[in-house]
Coordinates of C-alpha atoms in Angstrom, one line a residue:
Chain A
X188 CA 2.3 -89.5 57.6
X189 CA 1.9 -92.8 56.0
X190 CA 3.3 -94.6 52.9
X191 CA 2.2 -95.5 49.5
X192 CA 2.7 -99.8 49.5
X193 CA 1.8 -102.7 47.4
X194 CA 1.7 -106.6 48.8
X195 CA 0.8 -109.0 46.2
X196 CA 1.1 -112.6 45.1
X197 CA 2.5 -113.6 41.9
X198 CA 3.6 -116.7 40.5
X199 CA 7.2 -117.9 39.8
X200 CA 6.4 -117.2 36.1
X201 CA 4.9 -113.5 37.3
X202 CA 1.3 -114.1 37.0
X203 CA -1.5 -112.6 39.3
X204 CA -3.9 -114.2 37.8
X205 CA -4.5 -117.0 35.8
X206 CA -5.8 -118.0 32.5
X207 CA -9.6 -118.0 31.5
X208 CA -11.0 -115.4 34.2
X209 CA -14.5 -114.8 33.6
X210 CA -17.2 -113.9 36.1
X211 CA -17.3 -117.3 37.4
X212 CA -13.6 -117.4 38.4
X213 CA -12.3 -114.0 38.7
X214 CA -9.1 -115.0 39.7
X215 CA -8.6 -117.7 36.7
X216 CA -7.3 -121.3 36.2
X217 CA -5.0 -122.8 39.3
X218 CA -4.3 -118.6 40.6
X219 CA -5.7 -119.9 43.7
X220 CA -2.5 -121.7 44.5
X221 CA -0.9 -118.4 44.3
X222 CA -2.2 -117.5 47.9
X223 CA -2.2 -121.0 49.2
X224 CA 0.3 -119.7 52.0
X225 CA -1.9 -116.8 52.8
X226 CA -5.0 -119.0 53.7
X227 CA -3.1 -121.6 55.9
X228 CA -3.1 -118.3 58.2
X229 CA -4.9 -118.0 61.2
X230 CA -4.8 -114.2 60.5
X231 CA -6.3 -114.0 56.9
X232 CA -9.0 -116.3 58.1
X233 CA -9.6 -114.2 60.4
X234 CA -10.2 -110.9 58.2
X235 CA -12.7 -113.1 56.1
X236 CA -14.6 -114.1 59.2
X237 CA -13.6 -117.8 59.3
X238 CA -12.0 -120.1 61.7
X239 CA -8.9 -122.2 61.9
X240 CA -5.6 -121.2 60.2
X241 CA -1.9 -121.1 61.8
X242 CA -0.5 -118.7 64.0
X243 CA 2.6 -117.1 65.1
X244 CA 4.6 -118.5 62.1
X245 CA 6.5 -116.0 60.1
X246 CA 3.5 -116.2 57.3
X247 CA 0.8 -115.2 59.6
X248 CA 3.0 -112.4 61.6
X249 CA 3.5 -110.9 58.0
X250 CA -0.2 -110.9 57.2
X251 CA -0.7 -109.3 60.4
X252 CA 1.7 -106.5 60.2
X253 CA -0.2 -105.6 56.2
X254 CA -3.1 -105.4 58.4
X255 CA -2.4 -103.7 61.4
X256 CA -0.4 -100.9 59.0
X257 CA -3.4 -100.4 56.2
X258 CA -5.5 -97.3 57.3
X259 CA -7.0 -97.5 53.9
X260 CA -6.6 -99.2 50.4
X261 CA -7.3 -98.2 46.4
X262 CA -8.3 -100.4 43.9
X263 CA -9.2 -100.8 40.5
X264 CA -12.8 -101.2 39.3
X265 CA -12.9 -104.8 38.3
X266 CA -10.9 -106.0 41.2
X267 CA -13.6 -104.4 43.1
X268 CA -16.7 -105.6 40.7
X269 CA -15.2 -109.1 41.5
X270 CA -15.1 -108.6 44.7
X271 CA -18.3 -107.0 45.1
X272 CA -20.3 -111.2 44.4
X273 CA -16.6 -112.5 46.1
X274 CA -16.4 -111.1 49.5
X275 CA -18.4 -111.9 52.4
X276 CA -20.8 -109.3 53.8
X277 CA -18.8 -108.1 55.7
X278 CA -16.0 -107.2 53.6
X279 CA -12.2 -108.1 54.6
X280 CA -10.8 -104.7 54.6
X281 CA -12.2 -103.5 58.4
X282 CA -11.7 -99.4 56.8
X283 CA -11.9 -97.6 53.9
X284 CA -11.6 -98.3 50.4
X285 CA -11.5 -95.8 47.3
X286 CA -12.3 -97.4 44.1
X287 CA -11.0 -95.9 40.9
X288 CA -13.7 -96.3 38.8
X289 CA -16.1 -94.0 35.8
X290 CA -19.2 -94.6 37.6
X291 CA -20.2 -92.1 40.6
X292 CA -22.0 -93.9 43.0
X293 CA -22.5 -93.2 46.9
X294 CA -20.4 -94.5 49.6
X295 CA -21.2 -98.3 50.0
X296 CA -21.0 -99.5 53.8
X297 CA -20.2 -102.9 54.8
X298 CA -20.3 -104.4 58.1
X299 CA -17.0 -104.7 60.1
X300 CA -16.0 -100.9 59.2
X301 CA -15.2 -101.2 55.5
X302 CA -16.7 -98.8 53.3
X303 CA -16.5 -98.3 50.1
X304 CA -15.5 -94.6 48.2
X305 CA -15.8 -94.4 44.4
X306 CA -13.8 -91.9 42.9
X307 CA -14.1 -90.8 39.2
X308 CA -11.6 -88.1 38.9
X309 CA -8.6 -90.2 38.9
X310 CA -6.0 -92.1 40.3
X311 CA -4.3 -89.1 42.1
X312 CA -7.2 -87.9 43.6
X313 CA -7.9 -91.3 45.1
X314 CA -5.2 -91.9 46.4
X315 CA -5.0 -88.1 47.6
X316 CA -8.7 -89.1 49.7
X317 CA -7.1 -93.0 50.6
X318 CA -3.7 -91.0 52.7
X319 CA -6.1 -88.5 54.6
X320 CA -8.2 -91.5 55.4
X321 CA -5.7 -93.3 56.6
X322 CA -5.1 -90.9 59.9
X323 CA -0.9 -91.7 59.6
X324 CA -1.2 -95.1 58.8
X325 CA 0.2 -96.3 55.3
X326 CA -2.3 -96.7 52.1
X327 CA -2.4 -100.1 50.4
X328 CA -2.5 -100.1 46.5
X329 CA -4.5 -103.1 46.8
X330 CA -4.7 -104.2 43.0
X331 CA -5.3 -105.2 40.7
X332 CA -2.0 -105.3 38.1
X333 CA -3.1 -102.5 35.9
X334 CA -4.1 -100.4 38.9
X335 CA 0.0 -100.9 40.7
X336 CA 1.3 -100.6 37.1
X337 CA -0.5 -97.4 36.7
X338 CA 0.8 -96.7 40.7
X339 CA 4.0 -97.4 39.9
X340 CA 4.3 -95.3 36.6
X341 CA 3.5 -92.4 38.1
X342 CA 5.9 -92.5 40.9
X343 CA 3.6 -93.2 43.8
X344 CA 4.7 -96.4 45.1
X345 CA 7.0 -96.2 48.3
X346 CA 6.9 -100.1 49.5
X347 CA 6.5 -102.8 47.1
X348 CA 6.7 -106.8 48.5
X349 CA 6.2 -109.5 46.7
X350 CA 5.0 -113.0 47.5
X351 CA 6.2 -115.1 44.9
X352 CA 4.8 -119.1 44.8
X353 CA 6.0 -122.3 43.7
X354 CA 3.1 -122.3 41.0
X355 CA 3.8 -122.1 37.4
X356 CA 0.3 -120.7 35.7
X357 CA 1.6 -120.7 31.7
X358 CA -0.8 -118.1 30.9
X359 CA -2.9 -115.1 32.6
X360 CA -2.6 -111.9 33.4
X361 CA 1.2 -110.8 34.3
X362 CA 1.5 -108.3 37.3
X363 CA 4.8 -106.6 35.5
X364 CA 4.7 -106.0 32.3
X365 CA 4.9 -102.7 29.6
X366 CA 6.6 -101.1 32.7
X367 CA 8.4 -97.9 32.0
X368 CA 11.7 -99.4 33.2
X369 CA 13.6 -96.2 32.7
X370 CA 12.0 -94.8 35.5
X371 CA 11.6 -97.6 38.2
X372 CA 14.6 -98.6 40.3
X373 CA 13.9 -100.7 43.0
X374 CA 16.4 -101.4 46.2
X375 CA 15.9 -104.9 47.8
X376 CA 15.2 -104.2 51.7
X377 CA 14.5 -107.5 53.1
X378 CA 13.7 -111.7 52.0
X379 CA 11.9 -114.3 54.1
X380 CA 10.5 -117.7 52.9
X381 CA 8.5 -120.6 54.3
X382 CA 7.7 -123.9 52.8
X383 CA 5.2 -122.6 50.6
X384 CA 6.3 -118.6 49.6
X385 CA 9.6 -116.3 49.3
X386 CA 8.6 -112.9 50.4
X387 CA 10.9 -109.8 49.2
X388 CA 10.9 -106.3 50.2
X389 CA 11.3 -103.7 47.7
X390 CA 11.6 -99.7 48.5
X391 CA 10.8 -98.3 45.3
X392 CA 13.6 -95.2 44.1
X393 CA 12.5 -92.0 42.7
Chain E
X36 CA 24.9 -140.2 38.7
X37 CA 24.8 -136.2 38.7
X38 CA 21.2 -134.7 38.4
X39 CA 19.6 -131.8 35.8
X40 CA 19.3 -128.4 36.8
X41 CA 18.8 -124.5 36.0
X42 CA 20.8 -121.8 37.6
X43 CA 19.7 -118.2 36.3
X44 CA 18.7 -114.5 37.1
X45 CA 15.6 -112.8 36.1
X46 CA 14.8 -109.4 36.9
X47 CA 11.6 -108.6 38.9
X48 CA 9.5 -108.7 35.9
X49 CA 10.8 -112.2 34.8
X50 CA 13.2 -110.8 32.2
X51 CA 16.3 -112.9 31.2
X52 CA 17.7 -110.3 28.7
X53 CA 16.5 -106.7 27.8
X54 CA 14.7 -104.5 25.1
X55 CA 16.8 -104.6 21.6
X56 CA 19.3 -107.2 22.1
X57 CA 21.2 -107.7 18.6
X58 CA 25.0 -108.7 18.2
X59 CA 26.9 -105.4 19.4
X60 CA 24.6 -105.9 22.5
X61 CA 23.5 -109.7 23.4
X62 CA 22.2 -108.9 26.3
X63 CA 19.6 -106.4 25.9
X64 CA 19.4 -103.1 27.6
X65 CA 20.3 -102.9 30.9
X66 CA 19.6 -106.6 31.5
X67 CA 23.8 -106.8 32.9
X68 CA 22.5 -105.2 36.3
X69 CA 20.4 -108.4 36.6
X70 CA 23.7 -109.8 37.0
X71 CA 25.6 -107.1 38.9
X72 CA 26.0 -109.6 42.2
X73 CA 27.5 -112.4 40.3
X74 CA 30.4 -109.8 38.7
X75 CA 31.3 -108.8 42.4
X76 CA 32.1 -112.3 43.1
X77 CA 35.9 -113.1 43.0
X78 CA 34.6 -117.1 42.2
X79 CA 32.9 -115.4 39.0
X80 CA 35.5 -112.9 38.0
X81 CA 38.4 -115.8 38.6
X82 CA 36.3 -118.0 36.3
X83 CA 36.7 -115.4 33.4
X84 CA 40.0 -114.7 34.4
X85 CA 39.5 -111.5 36.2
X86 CA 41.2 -110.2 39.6
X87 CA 39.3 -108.9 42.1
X88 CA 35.7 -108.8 43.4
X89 CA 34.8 -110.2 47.4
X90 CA 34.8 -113.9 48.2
X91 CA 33.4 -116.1 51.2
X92 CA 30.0 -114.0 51.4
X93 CA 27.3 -116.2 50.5
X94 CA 26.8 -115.5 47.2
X95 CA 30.7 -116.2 46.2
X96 CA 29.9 -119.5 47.8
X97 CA 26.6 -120.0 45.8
X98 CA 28.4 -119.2 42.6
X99 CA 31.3 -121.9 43.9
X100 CA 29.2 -124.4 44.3
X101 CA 27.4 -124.0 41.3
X102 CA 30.9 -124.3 39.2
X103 CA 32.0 -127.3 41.2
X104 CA 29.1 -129.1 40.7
X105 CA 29.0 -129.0 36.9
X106 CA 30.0 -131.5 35.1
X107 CA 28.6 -130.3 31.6
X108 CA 26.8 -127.8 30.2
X109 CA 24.3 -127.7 27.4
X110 CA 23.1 -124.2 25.7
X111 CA 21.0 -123.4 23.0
X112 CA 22.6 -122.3 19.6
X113 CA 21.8 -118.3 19.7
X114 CA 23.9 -118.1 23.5
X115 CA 26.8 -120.0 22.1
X116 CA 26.7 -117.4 19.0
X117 CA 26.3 -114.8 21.4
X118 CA 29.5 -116.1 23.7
X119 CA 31.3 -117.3 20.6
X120 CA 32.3 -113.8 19.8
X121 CA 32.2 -112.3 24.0
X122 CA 34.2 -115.3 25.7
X123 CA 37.7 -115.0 26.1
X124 CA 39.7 -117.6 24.5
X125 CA 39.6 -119.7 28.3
X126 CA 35.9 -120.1 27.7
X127 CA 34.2 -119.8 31.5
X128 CA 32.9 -123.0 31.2
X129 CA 36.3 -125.7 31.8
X130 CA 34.7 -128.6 30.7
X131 CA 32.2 -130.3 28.0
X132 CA 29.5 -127.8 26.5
X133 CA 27.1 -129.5 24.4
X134 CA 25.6 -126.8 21.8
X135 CA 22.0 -127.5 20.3
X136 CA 22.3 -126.3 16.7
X137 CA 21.4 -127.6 13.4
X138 CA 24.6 -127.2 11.6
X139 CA 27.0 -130.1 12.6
X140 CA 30.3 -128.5 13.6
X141 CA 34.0 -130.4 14.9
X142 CA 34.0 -129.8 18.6
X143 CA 36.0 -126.7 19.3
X144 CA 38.6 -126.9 21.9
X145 CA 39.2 -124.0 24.4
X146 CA 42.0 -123.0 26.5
X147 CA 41.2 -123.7 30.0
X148 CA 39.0 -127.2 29.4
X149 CA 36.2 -126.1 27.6
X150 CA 35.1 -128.0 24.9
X151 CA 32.3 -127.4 22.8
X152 CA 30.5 -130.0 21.2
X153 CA 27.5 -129.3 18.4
X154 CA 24.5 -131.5 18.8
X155 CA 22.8 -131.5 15.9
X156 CA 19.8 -134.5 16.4
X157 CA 17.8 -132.8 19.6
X158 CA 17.5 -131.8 22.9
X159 CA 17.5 -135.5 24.5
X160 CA 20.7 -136.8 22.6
X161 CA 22.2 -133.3 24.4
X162 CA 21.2 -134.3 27.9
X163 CA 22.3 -138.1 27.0
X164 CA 25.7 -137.3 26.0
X165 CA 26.2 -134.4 28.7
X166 CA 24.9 -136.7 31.4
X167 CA 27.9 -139.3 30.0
X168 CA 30.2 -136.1 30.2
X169 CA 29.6 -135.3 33.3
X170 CA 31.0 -138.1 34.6
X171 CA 28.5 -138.5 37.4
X172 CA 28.7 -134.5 38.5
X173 CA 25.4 -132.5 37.4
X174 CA 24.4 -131.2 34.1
X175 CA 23.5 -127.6 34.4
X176 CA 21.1 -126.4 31.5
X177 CA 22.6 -122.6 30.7
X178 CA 20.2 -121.3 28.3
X179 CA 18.8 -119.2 26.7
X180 CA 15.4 -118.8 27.9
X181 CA 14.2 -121.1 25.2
X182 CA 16.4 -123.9 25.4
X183 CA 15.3 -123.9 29.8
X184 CA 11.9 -124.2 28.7
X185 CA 12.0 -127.0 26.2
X186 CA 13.8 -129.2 28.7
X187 CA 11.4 -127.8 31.5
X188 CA 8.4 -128.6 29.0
X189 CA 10.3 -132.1 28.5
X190 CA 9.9 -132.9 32.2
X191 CA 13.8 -133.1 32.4
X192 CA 14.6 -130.7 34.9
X193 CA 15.3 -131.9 38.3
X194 CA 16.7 -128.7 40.2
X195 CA 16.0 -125.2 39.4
X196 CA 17.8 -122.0 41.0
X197 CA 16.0 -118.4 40.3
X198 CA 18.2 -115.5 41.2
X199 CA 15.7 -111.9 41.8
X200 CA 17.6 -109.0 41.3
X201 CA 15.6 -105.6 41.9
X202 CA 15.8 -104.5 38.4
X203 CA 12.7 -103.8 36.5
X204 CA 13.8 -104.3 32.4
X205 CA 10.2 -103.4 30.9
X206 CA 10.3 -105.3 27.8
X207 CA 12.6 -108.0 26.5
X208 CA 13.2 -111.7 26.7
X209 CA 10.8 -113.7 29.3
X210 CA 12.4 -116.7 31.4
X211 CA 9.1 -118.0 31.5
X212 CA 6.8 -117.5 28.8
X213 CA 4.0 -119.9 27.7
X214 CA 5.0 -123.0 29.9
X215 CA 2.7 -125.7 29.8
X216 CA 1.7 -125.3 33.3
X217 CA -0.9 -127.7 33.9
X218 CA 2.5 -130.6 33.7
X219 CA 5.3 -128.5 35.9
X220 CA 4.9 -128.9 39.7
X221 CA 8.2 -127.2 41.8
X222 CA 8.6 -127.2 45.2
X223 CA 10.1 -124.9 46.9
X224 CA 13.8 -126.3 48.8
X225 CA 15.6 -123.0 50.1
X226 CA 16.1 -118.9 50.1
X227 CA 18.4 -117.2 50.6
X228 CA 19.8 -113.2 50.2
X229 CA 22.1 -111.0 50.0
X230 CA 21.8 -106.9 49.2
X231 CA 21.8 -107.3 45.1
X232 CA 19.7 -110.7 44.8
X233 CA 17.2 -113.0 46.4
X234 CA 18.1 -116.6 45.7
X235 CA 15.1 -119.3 45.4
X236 CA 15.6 -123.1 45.1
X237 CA 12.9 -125.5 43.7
X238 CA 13.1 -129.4 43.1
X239 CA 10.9 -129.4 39.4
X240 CA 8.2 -132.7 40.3
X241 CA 7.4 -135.1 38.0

């Protein structure tokens, strides 16, 4: 059986995402520079069906592993309505996705083995479809904040690394915050850097 | 001539001190297990006067070098209050402290060679006369939270030391909060970590 983990991006001053989002720029002001380390990688480029990138550095080995261990991944409904205009046709997940969303709708097949599950009856029940999907293999909580908030206030969150970036955004939309601290202890597992990213490993305490 | 810089801990969501600080508790709830690597470090604990706690791991040394290369400090007014009455008569700091406040003040003198001088005419005359101080050792910016951020906002910063513990606070005081982001480049310059903490250096570009 797999676990429950989350691998996200944040700025040094915790943001996901930065100011002004709209439809136009879902991710907001200067959040791009977030993932600047993750598309210098041979790897990431890769999933989204283009060329060039680095390989066999620590950075692209990491992105490789997220990969190679993601049977399936949830996410929230507006990181998915983003990526819905975003993402190429074929999709960069290569395997299922459950969406947590109000709205039924049928299953939504991409190219490249990604397909898309909507779920309406919650965030247990998708995640309850995303580990029987997954065939052993671990489920990403893919995002976005309020989505591993609500994944992490309920107790569901095994794995939790964090890419943290030399970016200060000032304003945006904070992946921690209004956390129910009381009940959230984390253990630090492991810590890696390159030029551009520290990455720190987190098993999340129950 | 010494250089500027920041050496502080934040929990994983970017607090600095916890939920309903207030004088019996300056700190904030739970915000001292931010700190719980730096009180097992016998450099620390023989700063404060204390026996005990492990030395020659690397984050004794870290806190070493950190103490030996300070030749002043400068703090905000509401830390000093807060130390004023929680310091032990051999303040920690054994030097010059230069205290922004707006009520001029003789300069205290503390057992140990801490003096505390009260700067009542801004944050640049601080840095100017803790720079002279310093006598050609760095000036390390203390805090609080505020008093980082107008010298980061000031473009005055030259080094700047985060250390992560794997503490999740939930509400309280933000290191970084509202910076205007659009002026503050950092590059990343090192990592490093032990069980309790993840250690991240940046060089603050003008």
């Amino acid at each position: 059986m797999g676990i429950v983990f989350v691998d996200v991006g944040v700025s040094l001053d915790g943001y996901m995402a930065g100011p002004n989002r709209g439809p136009d720029n879902p991710m907001g002001g200067r959040a791009m520079s977030i993932h600047q380390w993750v598309f210098e990688c041979a790897s990431f480029r890769e999933h989204l069906g283009m060329k060039g990138g680095v390989s066999g550095t620590l950075d692209d080995d990491l992105i490789k592993r997220v990969f190679a261990r993601s049977g399936a991944n949830v996410m929230g409904r507006r990181m998915f309505d983003e990526g819905e205009v975003a993402w190429p046709e074929e999709a960069p997940f290569h395997g299922p996705v459950f969406v947590l969303t109000h709205h039924a709708r049928e299953p939504w097949v991409r190219k490249g083995g990604t397909t898309f599950y909507f779920v309406t009856d919650g965030i247990e029940s998708a995640l309850a479809q995303a580990k029987i999907a997954a065939k052993g293999k671990d489920v990403r909580i893919s995002g976005g904040a309020e989505t591993i908030r609500e994944y992490l206030d309920a107790g569901q969150i095994d794995e939790f690394t964090l890419h943290l970036a030399p970016v200060v955004l000032g304003d945006g939309l904070r992946l921690m915050d209004g956390l129910s601290a009381e009940k959230l202890k984390f253990e630090q597992t492991g810590s890696s850097s390159s030029a551009l990213v520290t990455h720190v490993d987190y098993r999340v305490l129950r």
